[in-house]
Amino acid sequence: MVTADFFSSLLGFPDTSKDSRGSFQEIMVGQTYTKGAHLAALREMLPKGKITLVGETESQTARVIPDVFRNHINDDLFEWMIIKFDKKVSKPVSRKRVKDFNEDLAEFMSAEMTSSDDEIARHELLER
């Protein structure tokens, strides 16, 4: 089982026979363990190759990523991008940011398209 493997081998926690059920008659686990188990399950489901993980800033993720994806990291097959959302931004400010971004993107795309001889796909321009 992926979660048992994660708990014992990846995090190095010893096996225990202690009853870990709480008053809800279900197993009670911490957020770090739950996040790690989900990422380990995801890792097992993905095909072999490079993985790009994009997520929001979370302290639990920072604790488990190196353990779950250690082999991918060592083989240079893992990249991790952290994004942070401004959750307190007002709607008018957010709309202005989107408008400014779209204008800047359109300007960049038109400048790149005119400076190149060949027709380039939009996604290829953005990868430059």
Coordinates of N, CA, C and O in Angstrom, one line a residue, residues 27-126:
I27 N -9.2 6.4 11.1 CA -7.8 6.7 11.4 C -7.7 8.2 11.4 O -8.2 8.9 10.6
M28 N -6.9 8.7 12.3 CA -6.6 10.2 12.4 C -5.2 10.4 12.0 O -4.3 9.8 12.7
V29 N -4.9 11.2 11.0 CA -3.5 11.4 10.6 C -3.3 12.9 10.4 O -4.3 13.7 10.2
G30 N -2.1 13.4 10.5 CA -1.7 14.8 10.3 C -1.8 15.2 8.8 O -1.7 14.4 7.9
Q31 N -1.8 16.5 8.6 CA -1.8 17.0 7.3 C -0.6 16.7 6.5 O -0.6 16.4 5.3
T32 N 0.6 16.7 7.1 CA 1.8 16.4 6.4 C 1.8 14.9 5.9 O 2.1 14.7 4.7
Y33 N 1.3 14.0 6.7 CA 1.2 12.6 6.2 C 0.2 12.5 5.1 O 0.5 11.8 4.1
T34 N -0.9 13.1 5.2 CA -2.0 13.1 4.2 C -1.4 13.7 2.9 O -1.6 13.1 1.8
K35 N -0.8 14.8 2.9 CA -0.2 15.4 1.7 C 0.9 14.5 1.1 O 0.9 14.3 -0.1
G36 N 1.7 13.9 1.9 CA 2.8 13.1 1.4 C 2.2 11.8 0.8 O 2.7 11.4 -0.3
A37 N 1.2 11.2 1.4 CA 0.5 10.0 0.9 C -0.1 10.3 -0.5 O 0.0 9.5 -1.4
H38 N -0.7 11.5 -0.6 CA -1.4 11.8 -1.9 C -0.3 12.0 -3.0 O -0.5 11.6 -4.1
L39 N 0.8 12.7 -2.6 CA 1.8 12.9 -3.6 C 2.5 11.6 -4.0 O 2.9 11.4 -5.1
A40 N 2.7 10.7 -3.0 CA 3.3 9.4 -3.3 C 2.4 8.6 -4.2 O 2.9 7.9 -5.2
A41 N 1.1 8.7 -4.0 CA 0.1 8.0 -4.9 C 0.2 8.6 -6.3 O 0.2 7.8 -7.3
L42 N 0.2 9.9 -6.4 CA 0.3 10.6 -7.7 C 1.6 10.2 -8.4 O 1.6 9.9 -9.6
R43 N 2.7 10.1 -7.7 CA 4.0 9.7 -8.3 C 3.9 8.3 -8.9 O 4.4 8.1 -10.0
E44 N 3.2 7.4 -8.2 CA 3.1 6.0 -8.7 C 2.2 5.9 -9.9 O 2.4 5.1 -10.7
M45 N 1.3 6.9 -10.0 CA 0.3 6.8 -11.1 C 0.9 7.4 -12.4 O 0.4 7.1 -13.5
L46 N 1.8 8.4 -12.3 CA 2.4 9.1 -13.4 C 3.3 8.2 -14.2 O 4.0 7.4 -13.6
P47 N 3.4 8.4 -15.5 CA 4.4 7.6 -16.3 C 5.8 8.1 -15.9 O 6.0 9.2 -15.4
K48 N 6.8 7.3 -16.2 CA 8.2 7.6 -15.9 C 8.6 8.8 -16.8 O 8.1 9.0 -17.9
G49 N 9.4 9.7 -16.2 CA 9.8 10.8 -16.9 C 9.8 12.1 -16.0 O 9.7 12.0 -14.8
K50 N 10.0 13.2 -16.7 CA 10.1 14.5 -15.9 C 8.8 14.9 -15.4 O 7.7 14.7 -16.0
I51 N 8.8 15.4 -14.1 CA 7.6 15.9 -13.5 C 7.8 17.3 -13.1 O 8.8 17.7 -12.6
T52 N 6.7 18.1 -13.5 CA 6.7 19.5 -13.0 C 5.5 19.7 -12.1 O 4.4 19.5 -12.5
L53 N 5.8 20.0 -10.9 CA 4.7 20.2 -9.9 C 4.5 21.6 -9.6 O 5.5 22.4 -9.3
V54 N 3.3 22.1 -9.8 CA 3.0 23.5 -9.6 C 2.0 23.6 -8.5 O 0.9 22.9 -8.5
G55 N 2.2 24.3 -7.4 CA 1.3 24.4 -6.3 C 1.5 25.7 -5.6 O 2.4 26.5 -5.8
E56 N 0.5 25.9 -4.7 CA 0.5 27.1 -3.8 C 1.5 26.8 -2.6 O 1.7 25.7 -2.2
T57 N 1.9 27.9 -2.0 CA 2.8 27.8 -0.9 C 2.1 27.1 0.3 O 1.1 27.5 0.7
E58 N 2.7 26.0 0.7 CA 2.1 25.2 1.8 C 3.3 24.6 2.6 O 4.2 24.1 2.0
S59 N 3.3 24.8 3.9 CA 4.4 24.2 4.7 C 4.5 22.7 4.6 O 5.6 22.2 4.6
Q60 N 3.3 22.0 4.6 CA 3.4 20.6 4.5 C 4.0 20.1 3.2 O 4.8 19.1 3.3
T61 N 3.8 20.8 2.1 CA 4.4 20.3 0.9 C 5.9 20.4 0.9 O 6.6 19.5 0.5
A62 N 6.4 21.5 1.5 CA 7.9 21.6 1.6 C 8.5 20.5 2.4 O 9.7 20.2 2.2
R63 N 7.8 20.0 3.4 CA 8.3 18.9 4.2 C 8.4 17.6 3.5 O 9.2 16.7 3.8
V64 N 7.4 17.3 2.6 CA 7.4 16.0 2.0 C 7.9 15.8 0.6 O 8.3 14.7 0.2
I65 N 8.0 16.9 -0.1 CA 8.5 16.9 -1.5 C 9.9 16.2 -1.6 O 10.0 15.3 -2.4
P66 N 10.9 16.6 -0.8 CA 12.2 15.9 -1.0 C 12.1 14.4 -0.7 O 12.9 13.7 -1.3
D67 N 11.3 14.0 0.2 CA 11.2 12.5 0.5 C 10.4 11.8 -0.6 O 10.9 10.7 -1.0
V68 N 9.3 12.3 -1.0 CA 8.5 11.6 -2.0 C 9.2 11.5 -3.4 O 9.1 10.5 -4.1
F69 N 9.8 12.6 -3.8 CA 10.4 12.7 -5.1 C 11.9 12.7 -5.1 O 12.5 13.2 -6.1
R70 N 12.5 12.1 -4.1 CA 14.0 12.0 -4.0 C 14.6 11.5 -5.2 O 15.6 12.1 -5.7
N71 N 14.2 10.4 -5.7 CA 14.8 9.8 -6.9 C 14.7 10.6 -8.1 O 15.6 10.8 -8.9
H72 N 13.5 11.3 -8.3 CA 13.3 12.2 -9.4 C 14.2 13.4 -9.3 O 14.8 13.9 -10.3
I73 N 14.4 13.9 -8.1 CA 15.3 15.0 -7.9 C 16.7 14.7 -8.2 O 17.4 15.4 -8.9
N74 N 17.1 13.5 -7.7 CA 18.5 13.1 -7.9 C 18.8 12.9 -9.4 O 19.9 13.1 -9.8
D75 N 17.8 12.4 -10.1 CA 18.0 12.2 -11.6 C 17.7 13.4 -12.4 O 17.6 13.3 -13.6
D76 N 17.5 14.5 -11.8 CA 17.1 15.8 -12.4 C 15.9 15.7 -13.3 O 15.8 16.2 -14.4
L77 N 14.9 15.0 -12.8 CA 13.6 14.8 -13.5 C 12.5 15.5 -12.7 O 11.3 15.1 -12.9
F78 N 12.8 16.4 -11.9 CA 11.7 17.0 -11.1 C 11.9 18.5 -11.0 O 13.1 19.0 -10.8
E79 N 10.9 19.3 -11.3 CA 10.9 20.7 -11.0 C 9.7 21.1 -10.3 O 8.6 20.5 -10.5
W80 N 9.8 22.1 -9.4 CA 8.8 22.4 -8.5 C 8.6 24.0 -8.6 O 9.5 24.7 -8.3
M81 N 7.4 24.4 -8.9 CA 7.1 25.8 -9.0 C 6.1 26.2 -8.0 O 5.0 25.5 -7.9
I82 N 6.4 27.2 -7.2 CA 5.5 27.7 -6.2 C 4.8 29.0 -6.6 O 5.5 29.9 -7.1
I83 N 3.5 29.0 -6.5 CA 2.8 30.3 -6.8 C 2.2 30.7 -5.5 O 1.8 30.0 -4.6
K84 N 2.0 32.0 -5.4 CA 1.3 32.6 -4.2 C 0.2 33.5 -4.7 O 0.4 34.4 -5.6
F85 N -0.9 33.3 -4.2 CA -2.1 34.1 -4.5 C -2.3 35.3 -3.6 O -2.1 35.1 -2.4
D86 N -2.6 36.4 -4.1 CA -2.9 37.6 -3.2 C -4.4 37.5 -3.0 O -5.3 37.9 -3.7
K87 N -4.8 36.8 -1.9 CA -6.2 36.5 -1.6 C -6.9 37.7 -1.1 O -8.2 37.7 -1.0
K88 N -6.3 38.8 -0.7 CA -6.9 40.0 -0.2 C -7.1 41.1 -1.3 O -7.6 42.2 -1.0
V89 N -6.7 40.8 -2.5 CA -6.8 41.8 -3.6 C -8.3 42.1 -3.9 O -9.1 41.2 -3.9
S90 N -8.6 43.4 -4.2 CA -9.9 43.7 -4.6 C -10.2 43.4 -6.0 O -9.3 43.2 -6.8
K91 N -11.4 43.3 -6.4 CA -11.8 42.9 -7.7 C -11.3 43.9 -8.8 O -10.8 43.5 -9.8
P92 N -11.5 45.2 -8.5 CA -10.9 46.2 -9.5 C -9.4 46.1 -9.7 O -8.9 46.2 -10.8
V93 N -8.7 45.9 -8.6 CA -7.2 45.7 -8.8 C -6.9 44.5 -9.5 O -6.0 44.5 -10.4
S94 N -7.6 43.4 -9.2 CA -7.4 42.1 -10.0 C -7.7 42.3 -11.4 O -6.9 41.8 -12.3
R95 N -8.8 42.9 -11.8 CA -9.1 43.2 -13.2 C -8.1 44.0 -13.9 O -7.8 43.8 -15.1
K96 N -7.6 45.0 -13.2 CA -6.5 45.9 -13.8 C -5.3 45.1 -14.1 O -4.6 45.2 -15.1
R97 N -4.9 44.2 -13.1 CA -3.7 43.3 -13.3 C -3.9 42.4 -14.5 O -2.9 42.2 -15.3
V98 N -5.1 41.8 -14.7 CA -5.3 41.0 -15.8 C -5.2 41.8 -17.1 O -4.6 41.3 -18.1
K99 N -5.8 42.9 -17.1 CA -5.8 43.8 -18.3 C -4.4 44.2 -18.7 O -4.0 44.1 -19.8
D100 N -3.6 44.6 -17.7 CA -2.2 44.9 -17.9 C -1.4 43.7 -18.5 O -0.6 43.9 -19.4
F101 N -1.6 42.6 -17.9 CA -0.9 41.4 -18.3 C -1.3 41.1 -19.8 O -0.4 40.8 -20.6
N102 N -2.5 41.1 -20.1 CA -3.0 40.8 -21.5 C -2.4 41.8 -22.5 O -2.0 41.4 -23.6
E103 N -2.3 43.0 -22.1 CA -1.7 44.0 -23.0 C -0.2 43.8 -23.2 O 0.3 43.8 -24.3
D104 N 0.5 43.5 -22.1 CA 1.9 43.2 -22.2 C 2.2 41.9 -23.0 O 3.1 41.8 -23.8
L105 N 1.3 40.9 -22.8 CA 1.5 39.7 -23.5 C 1.2 39.9 -25.0 O 2.0 39.4 -25.9
A106 N 0.2 40.7 -25.4 CA -0.1 40.9 -26.8 C 1.1 41.7 -27.4 O 1.5 41.4 -28.6
E107 N 1.7 42.7 -26.7 CA 2.8 43.4 -27.2 C 4.0 42.5 -27.4 O 4.7 42.6 -28.4
F108 N 4.3 41.6 -26.5 CA 5.4 40.7 -26.6 C 5.2 39.8 -27.8 O 6.1 39.6 -28.6
M109 N 4.0 39.2 -27.9 CA 3.7 38.3 -29.0 C 3.8 39.0 -30.4 O 4.4 38.4 -31.3
S110 N 3.3 40.2 -30.5 CA 3.4 40.9 -31.8 C 4.9 41.2 -32.1 O 5.3 41.1 -33.3
A111 N 5.6 41.6 -31.1 CA 7.1 42.0 -31.4 C 7.8 40.7 -31.8 O 8.7 40.8 -32.7
E112 N 7.6 39.6 -31.1 CA 8.3 38.4 -31.5 C 7.9 37.8 -32.8 O 8.7 37.3 -33.5
M113 N 6.6 38.0 -33.2 CA 6.1 37.5 -34.4 C 6.7 38.3 -35.6 O 7.1 37.7 -36.6
T114 N 6.9 39.6 -35.4 CA 7.4 40.4 -36.5 C 8.9 40.3 -36.6 O 9.5 40.5 -37.7
S115 N 9.6 39.9 -35.5 CA 11.1 39.8 -35.6 C 11.6 38.5 -36.1 O 12.7 38.3 -36.3
S116 N 10.7 37.5 -36.2 CA 11.1 36.2 -36.7 C 10.7 36.0 -38.1 O 9.6 36.4 -38.5
D117 N 11.5 35.2 -38.9 CA 11.2 35.0 -40.3 C 10.1 33.9 -40.4 O 9.3 33.9 -41.3
D118 N 10.2 32.9 -39.5 CA 9.2 31.8 -39.6 C 8.0 32.0 -38.7 O 8.1 32.7 -37.7
E119 N 6.9 31.4 -39.2 CA 5.7 31.4 -38.4 C 5.9 30.5 -37.2 O 6.3 29.3 -37.3
I120 N 5.8 31.0 -36.0 CA 6.1 30.3 -34.8 C 4.7 30.1 -34.0 O 4.0 31.1 -33.9
A121 N 4.5 28.9 -33.5 CA 3.4 28.7 -32.7 C 3.4 29.5 -31.4 O 4.5 29.8 -30.8
R122 N 2.3 29.9 -30.9 CA 2.2 30.7 -29.7 C 2.9 30.1 -28.5 O 3.6 30.7 -27.8
H123 N 2.7 28.8 -28.3 CA 3.3 28.1 -27.1 C 4.9 28.1 -27.3 O 5.6 28.1 -26.3
E124 N 5.4 28.0 -28.5 CA 6.8 28.1 -28.7 C 7.4 29.4 -28.4 O 8.5 29.5 -27.8
L125 N 6.6 30.5 -28.7 CA 7.1 31.8 -28.3 C 7.2 32.0 -26.8 O 8.1 32.5 -26.2
L126 N 6.2 31.4 -26.1 CA 6.1 31.6 -24.6 C 7.2 30.7 -24.0 O 7.6 31.1 -22.8

